[in-house]
Tab-separated table of C-alpha atoms in Angstrom:
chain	number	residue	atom	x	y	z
J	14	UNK	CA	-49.446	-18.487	-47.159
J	15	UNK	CA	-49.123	-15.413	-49.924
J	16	UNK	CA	-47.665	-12.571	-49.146
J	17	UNK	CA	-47.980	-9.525	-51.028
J	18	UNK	CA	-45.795	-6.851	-51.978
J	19	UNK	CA	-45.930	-3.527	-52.611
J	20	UNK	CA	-45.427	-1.304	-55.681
J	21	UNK	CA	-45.437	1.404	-56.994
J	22	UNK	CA	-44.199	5.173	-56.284
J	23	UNK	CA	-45.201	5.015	-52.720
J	24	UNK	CA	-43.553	1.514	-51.356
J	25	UNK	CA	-40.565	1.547	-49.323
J	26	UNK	CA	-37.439	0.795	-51.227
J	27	UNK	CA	-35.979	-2.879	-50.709
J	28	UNK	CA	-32.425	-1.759	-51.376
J	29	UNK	CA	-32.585	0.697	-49.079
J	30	UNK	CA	-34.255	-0.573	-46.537
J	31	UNK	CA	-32.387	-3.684	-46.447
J	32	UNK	CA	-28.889	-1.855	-46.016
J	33	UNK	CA	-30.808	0.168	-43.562
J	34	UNK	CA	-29.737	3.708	-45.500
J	35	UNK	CA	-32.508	5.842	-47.075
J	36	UNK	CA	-31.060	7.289	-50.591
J	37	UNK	CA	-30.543	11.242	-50.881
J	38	UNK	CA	-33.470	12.809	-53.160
J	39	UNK	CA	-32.530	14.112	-56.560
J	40	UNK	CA	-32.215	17.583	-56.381
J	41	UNK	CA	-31.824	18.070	-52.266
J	42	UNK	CA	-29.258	20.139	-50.685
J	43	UNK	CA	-26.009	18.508	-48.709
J	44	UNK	CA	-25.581	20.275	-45.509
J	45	UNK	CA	-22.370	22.414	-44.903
J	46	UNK	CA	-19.918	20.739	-42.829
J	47	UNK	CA	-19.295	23.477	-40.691
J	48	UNK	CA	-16.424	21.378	-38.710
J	49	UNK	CA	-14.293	21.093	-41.877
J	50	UNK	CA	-14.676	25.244	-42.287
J	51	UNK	CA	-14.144	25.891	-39.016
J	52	UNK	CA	-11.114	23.729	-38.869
J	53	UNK	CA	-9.518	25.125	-42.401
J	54	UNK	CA	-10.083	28.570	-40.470
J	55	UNK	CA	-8.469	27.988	-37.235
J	56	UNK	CA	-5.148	26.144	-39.501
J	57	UNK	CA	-5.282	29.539	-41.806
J	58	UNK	CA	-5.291	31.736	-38.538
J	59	UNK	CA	-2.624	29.964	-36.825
J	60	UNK	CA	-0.245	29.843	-40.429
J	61	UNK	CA	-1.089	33.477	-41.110
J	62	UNK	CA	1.998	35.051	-39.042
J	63	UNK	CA	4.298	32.343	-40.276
J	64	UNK	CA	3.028	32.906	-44.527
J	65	UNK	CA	3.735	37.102	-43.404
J	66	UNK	CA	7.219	35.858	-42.342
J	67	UNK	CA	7.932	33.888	-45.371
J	68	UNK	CA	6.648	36.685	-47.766
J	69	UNK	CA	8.345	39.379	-46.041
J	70	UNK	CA	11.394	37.814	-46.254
J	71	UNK	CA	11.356	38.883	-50.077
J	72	UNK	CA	10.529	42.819	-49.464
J	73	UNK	CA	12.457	45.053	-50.872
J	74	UNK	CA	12.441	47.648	-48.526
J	75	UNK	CA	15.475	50.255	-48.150
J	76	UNK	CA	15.057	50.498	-43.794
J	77	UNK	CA	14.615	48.182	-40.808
J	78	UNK	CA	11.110	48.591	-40.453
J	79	UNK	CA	9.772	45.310	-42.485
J	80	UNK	CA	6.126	45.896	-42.443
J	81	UNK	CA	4.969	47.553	-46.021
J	82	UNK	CA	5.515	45.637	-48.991
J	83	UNK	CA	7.278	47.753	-51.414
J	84	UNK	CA	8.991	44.624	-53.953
J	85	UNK	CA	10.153	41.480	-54.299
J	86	UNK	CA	13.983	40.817	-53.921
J	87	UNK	CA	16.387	37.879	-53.286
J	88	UNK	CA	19.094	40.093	-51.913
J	89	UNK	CA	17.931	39.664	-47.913
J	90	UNK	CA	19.079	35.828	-48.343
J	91	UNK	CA	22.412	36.599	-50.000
J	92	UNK	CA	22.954	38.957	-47.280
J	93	UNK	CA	21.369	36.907	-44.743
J	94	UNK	CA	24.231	37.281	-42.324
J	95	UNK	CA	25.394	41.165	-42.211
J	96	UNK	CA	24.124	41.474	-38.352
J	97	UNK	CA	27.162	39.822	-36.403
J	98	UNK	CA	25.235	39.891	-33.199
J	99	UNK	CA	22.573	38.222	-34.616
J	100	UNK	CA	24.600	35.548	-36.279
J	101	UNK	CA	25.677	34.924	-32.522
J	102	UNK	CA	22.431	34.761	-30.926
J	103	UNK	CA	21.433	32.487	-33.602
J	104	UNK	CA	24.456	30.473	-33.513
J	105	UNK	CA	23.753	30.342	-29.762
J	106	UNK	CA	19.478	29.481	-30.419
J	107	UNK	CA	21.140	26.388	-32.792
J	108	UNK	CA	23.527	24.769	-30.339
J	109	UNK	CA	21.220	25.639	-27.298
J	110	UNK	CA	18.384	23.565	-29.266
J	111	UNK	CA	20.432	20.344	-30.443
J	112	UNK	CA	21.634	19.693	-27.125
J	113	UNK	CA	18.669	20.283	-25.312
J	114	UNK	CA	16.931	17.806	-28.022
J	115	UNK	CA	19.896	15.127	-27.430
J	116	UNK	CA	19.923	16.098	-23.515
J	117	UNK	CA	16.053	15.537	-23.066
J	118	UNK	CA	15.605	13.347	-25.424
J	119	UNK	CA	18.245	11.007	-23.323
J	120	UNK	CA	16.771	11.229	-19.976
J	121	UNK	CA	13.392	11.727	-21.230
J	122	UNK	CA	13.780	8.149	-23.300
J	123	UNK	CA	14.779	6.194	-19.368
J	124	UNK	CA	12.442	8.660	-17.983
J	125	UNK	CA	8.968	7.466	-19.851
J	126	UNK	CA	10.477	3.800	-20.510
J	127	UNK	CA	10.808	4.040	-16.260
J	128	UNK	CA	6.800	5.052	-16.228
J	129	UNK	CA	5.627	2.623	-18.505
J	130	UNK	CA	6.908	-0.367	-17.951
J	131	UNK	CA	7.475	-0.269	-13.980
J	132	UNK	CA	5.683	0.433	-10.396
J	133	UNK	CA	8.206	1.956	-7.616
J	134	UNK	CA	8.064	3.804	-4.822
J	135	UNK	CA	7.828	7.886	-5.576
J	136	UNK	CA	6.114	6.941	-9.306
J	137	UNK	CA	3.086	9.385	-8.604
J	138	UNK	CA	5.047	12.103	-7.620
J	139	UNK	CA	7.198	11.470	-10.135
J	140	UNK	CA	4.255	11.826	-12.287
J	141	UNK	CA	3.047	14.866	-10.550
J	142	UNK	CA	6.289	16.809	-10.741
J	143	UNK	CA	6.035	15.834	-14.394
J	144	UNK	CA	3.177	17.283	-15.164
J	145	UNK	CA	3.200	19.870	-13.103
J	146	UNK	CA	6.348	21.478	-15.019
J	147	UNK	CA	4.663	21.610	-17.987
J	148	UNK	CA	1.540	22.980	-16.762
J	149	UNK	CA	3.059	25.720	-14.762
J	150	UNK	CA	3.031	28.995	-16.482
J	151	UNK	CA	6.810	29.946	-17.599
J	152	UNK	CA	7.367	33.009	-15.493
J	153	UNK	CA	7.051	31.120	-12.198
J	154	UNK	CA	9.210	28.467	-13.818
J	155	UNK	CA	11.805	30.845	-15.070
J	156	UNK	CA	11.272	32.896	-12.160
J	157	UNK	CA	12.013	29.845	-9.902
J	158	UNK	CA	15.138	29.024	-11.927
J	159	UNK	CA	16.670	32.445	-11.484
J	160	UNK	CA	16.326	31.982	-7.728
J	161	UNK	CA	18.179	28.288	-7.729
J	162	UNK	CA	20.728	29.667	-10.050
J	163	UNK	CA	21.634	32.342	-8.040
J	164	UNK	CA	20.774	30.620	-4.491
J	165	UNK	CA	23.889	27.791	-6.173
J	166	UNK	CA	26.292	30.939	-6.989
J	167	UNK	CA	26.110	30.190	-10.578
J	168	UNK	CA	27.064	32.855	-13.447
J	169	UNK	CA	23.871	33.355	-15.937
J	170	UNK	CA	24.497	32.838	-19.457
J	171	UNK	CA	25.079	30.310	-21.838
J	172	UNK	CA	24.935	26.775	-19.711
J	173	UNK	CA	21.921	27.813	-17.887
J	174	UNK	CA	19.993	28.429	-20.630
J	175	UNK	CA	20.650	24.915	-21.695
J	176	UNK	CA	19.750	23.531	-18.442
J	177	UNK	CA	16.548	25.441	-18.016
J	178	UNK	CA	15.841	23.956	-21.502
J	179	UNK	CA	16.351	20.961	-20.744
J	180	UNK	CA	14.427	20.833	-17.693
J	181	UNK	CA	11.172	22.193	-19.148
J	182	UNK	CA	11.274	19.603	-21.929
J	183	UNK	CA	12.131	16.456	-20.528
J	184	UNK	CA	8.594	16.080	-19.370
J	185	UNK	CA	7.312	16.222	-23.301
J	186	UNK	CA	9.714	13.594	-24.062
J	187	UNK	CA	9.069	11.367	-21.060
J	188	UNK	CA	5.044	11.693	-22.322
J	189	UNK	CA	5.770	11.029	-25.535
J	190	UNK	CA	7.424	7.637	-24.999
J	191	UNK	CA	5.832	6.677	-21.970
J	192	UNK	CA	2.308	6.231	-24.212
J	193	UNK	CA	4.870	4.058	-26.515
J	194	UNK	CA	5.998	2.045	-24.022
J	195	UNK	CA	2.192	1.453	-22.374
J	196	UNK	CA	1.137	0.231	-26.104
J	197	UNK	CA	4.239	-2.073	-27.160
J	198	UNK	CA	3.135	-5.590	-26.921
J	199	UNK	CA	5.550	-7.421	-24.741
J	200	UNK	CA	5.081	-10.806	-26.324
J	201	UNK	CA	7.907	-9.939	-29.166
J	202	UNK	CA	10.403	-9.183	-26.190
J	203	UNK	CA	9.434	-12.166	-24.589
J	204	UNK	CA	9.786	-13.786	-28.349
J	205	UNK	CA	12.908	-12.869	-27.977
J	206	UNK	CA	14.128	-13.899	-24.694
J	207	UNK	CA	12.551	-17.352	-25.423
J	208	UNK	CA	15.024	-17.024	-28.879
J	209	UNK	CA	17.888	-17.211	-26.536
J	210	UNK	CA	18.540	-13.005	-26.641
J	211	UNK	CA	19.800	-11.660	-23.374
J	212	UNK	CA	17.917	-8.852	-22.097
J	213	UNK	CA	20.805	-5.677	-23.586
J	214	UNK	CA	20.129	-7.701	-27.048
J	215	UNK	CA	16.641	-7.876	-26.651
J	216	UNK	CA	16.350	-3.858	-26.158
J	217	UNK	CA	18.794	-3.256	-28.731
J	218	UNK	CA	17.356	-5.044	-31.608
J	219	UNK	CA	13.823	-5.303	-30.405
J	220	UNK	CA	12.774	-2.570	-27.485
J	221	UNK	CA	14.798	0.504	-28.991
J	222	UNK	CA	13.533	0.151	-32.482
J	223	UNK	CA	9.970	0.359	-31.502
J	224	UNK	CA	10.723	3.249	-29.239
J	225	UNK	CA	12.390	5.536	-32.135
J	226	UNK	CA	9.583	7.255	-33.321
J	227	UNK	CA	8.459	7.967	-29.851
J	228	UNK	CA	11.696	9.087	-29.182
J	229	UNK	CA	12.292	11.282	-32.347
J	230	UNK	CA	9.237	13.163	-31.976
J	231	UNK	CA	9.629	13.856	-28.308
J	232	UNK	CA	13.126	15.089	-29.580
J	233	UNK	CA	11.701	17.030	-32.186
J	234	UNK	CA	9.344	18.570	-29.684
J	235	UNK	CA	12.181	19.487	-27.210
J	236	UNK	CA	14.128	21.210	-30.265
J	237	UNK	CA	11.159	23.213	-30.917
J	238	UNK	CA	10.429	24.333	-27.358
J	239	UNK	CA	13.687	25.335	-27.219
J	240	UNK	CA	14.168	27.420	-30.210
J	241	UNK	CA	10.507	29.103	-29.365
J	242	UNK	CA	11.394	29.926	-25.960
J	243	UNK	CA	11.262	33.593	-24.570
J	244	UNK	CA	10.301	33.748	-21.063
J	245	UNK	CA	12.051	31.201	-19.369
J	246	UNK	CA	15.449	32.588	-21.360
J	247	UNK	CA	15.048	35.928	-20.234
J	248	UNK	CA	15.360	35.427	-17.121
J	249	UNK	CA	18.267	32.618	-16.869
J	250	UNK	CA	20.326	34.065	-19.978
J	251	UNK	CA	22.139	36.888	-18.401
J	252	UNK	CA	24.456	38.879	-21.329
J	253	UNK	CA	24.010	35.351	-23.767
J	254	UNK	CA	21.582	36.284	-26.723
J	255	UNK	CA	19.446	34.046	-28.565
J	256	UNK	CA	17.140	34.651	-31.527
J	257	UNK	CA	13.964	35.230	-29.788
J	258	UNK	CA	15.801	37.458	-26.799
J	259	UNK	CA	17.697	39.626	-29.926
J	260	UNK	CA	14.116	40.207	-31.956
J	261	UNK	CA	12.839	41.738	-28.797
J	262	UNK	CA	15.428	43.851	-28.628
J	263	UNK	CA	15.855	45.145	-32.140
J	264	UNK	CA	11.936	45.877	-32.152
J	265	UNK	CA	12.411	49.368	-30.616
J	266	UNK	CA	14.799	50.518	-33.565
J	267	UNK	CA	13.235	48.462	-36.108
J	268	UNK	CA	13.309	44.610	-36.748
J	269	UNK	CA	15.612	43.899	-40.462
J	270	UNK	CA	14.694	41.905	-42.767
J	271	UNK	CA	17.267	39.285	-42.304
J	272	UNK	CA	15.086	38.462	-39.343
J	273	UNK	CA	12.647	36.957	-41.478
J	274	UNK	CA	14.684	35.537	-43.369
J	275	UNK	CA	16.832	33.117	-40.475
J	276	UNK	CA	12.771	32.977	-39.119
J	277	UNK	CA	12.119	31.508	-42.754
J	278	UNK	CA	15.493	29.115	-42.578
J	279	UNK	CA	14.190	27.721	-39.141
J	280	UNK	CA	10.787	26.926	-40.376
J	281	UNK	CA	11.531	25.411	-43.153
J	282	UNK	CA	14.363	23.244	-41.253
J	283	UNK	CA	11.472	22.123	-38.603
J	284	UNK	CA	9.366	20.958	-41.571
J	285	UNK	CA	11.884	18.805	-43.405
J	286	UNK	CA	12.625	17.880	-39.897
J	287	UNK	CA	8.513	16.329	-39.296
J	288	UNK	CA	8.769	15.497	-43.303
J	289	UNK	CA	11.436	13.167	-42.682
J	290	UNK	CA	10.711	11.680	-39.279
J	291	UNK	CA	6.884	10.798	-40.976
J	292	UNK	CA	8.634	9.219	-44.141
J	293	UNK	CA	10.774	6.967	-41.981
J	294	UNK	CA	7.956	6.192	-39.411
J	295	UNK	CA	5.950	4.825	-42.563
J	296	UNK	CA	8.754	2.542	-43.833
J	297	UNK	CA	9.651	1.268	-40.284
J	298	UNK	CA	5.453	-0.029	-40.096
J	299	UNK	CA	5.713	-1.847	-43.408
């Protein structure tokens, strides 16, 4: 039997046709990707307040109000600290922050390695409760607090702040390693216990390792929650200031520059912060 084949400027190309992709046309147009602008748009629109922090930290301006660029200047950041009760309300965001990160990140770590790996009795409205504090708007949350606070007898200020903090981000944590825990594979523990390691070996050397990056980026998350937070601290903070509670207050005579530049400090502490956790999350999967 002969088969023929086709030539010439009309016939079907082979290679294409047997990779089952048609080649672009000399000379046509690529589409836009419109999902690749759009998404460069939204990250410049969400950056844009923190690049206005960062460059306003270098104004040279001779007031408080920071909002006209009039130079550049280094002097803010050698002078960084000239507001005492700012220093304290920052001192106070700082150590408010670490020890809600250690705090949640603690009970968070049992809380999601409790939800992953067993079934008891209460684990849906464990669940429920969960979820349910972060999805609850912050006013009824801080709102709520106030009332237990004060329904206990307990003095507002410093230690309530910490353990509203904590409680709103335990929940993030317990997430965070919960979906850790539900995609470990439990052959290498069982690899282990077969090895002859007892079962506080086996989570030392084997469970805990593979739970650390869960567990420093739920941390990470708590320590930003808690440095961002406004609402909830307003109404469980009493006389303590933090950073966020002292901006609002200096905006009605004028916000200084130092502002920006502890805002600037912060930012750039969170970055090396995710910069570092990332680097070590890379070696750890070689």
């Amino acid at each position: 039997m002969t088969t023929a084949t086709e030539t010439g400027p009309g016939a079907p190309d082979a290679g294409a046709s047997a990779t089952g992709s048609v080649r672009r046309p000399r000379g046509a147009r690529r589409r836009p990707d419109w999902g690749k602008y759009f998404t460069w748009t939204v990250l410049c629109w969400l950056f844009a307040p923190i690049a206005f922090m960062v460059v306003f930290s270098f104004n040279d301006i001779a007031g408080r109000h920071n909002v006209t660029w009039e130079g550049f200047t280094l002097r803010w950041y050698s002078d960084a600290f000239a507001y005492p009760d700012l220093n304290v309300a920052l001192l106070n965001t700082v150590t408010i922050a670490v020890l809600t990160m250690l705090i949640a990140g603690f009970l968070g770590t049992l809380l999601g390695l409790a939800l992953g790996r067993y079934r008891f009795l209460g684990q849906s409205a464990t669940n429920l409760v969960m979820f349910s504090a972060i999805s609850a708007p912050e006013v009824v949350l801080g709102a709520s607090l106030l009332s237990m606070f004060l329904t206990m007898n307990l003095a507002v200020g410093y230690w309530t702040i910490l353990i509203a903090h904590v409680m709103f981000s335990v929940s993030f944590v317990a997430i965070t390693v919960r979906a850790r825990v539900l995609t470990m594979d439990p052959s290498v523990e069982e690899a282990a216990r077969d090895l002859g390691a007892t079962p506080l070996t086996t989570f030392r050397l084997v469970t805990l390792p593979l739970l650390v990056p869960a567990i420093t980026s739920g941390g990470l998350i708590a320590f930003a929650l808690s440095v961002d937070d406004f609402i909830i601290t307003s109404f469980v903070s009493g006389s303590t200031q933090t950073f966020p509670l002292w901006i609002w207050g200096s905006t009605r005579v004028g916000i200084p520059p130092q502002v920006n530049v502890m805002g600037t400090l912060i930012f750039g502490l969170g970055v090396l912060l995710a910069v570092a956790n990332t680097v070590l999350a890379r070696r750890r999967s070689r």
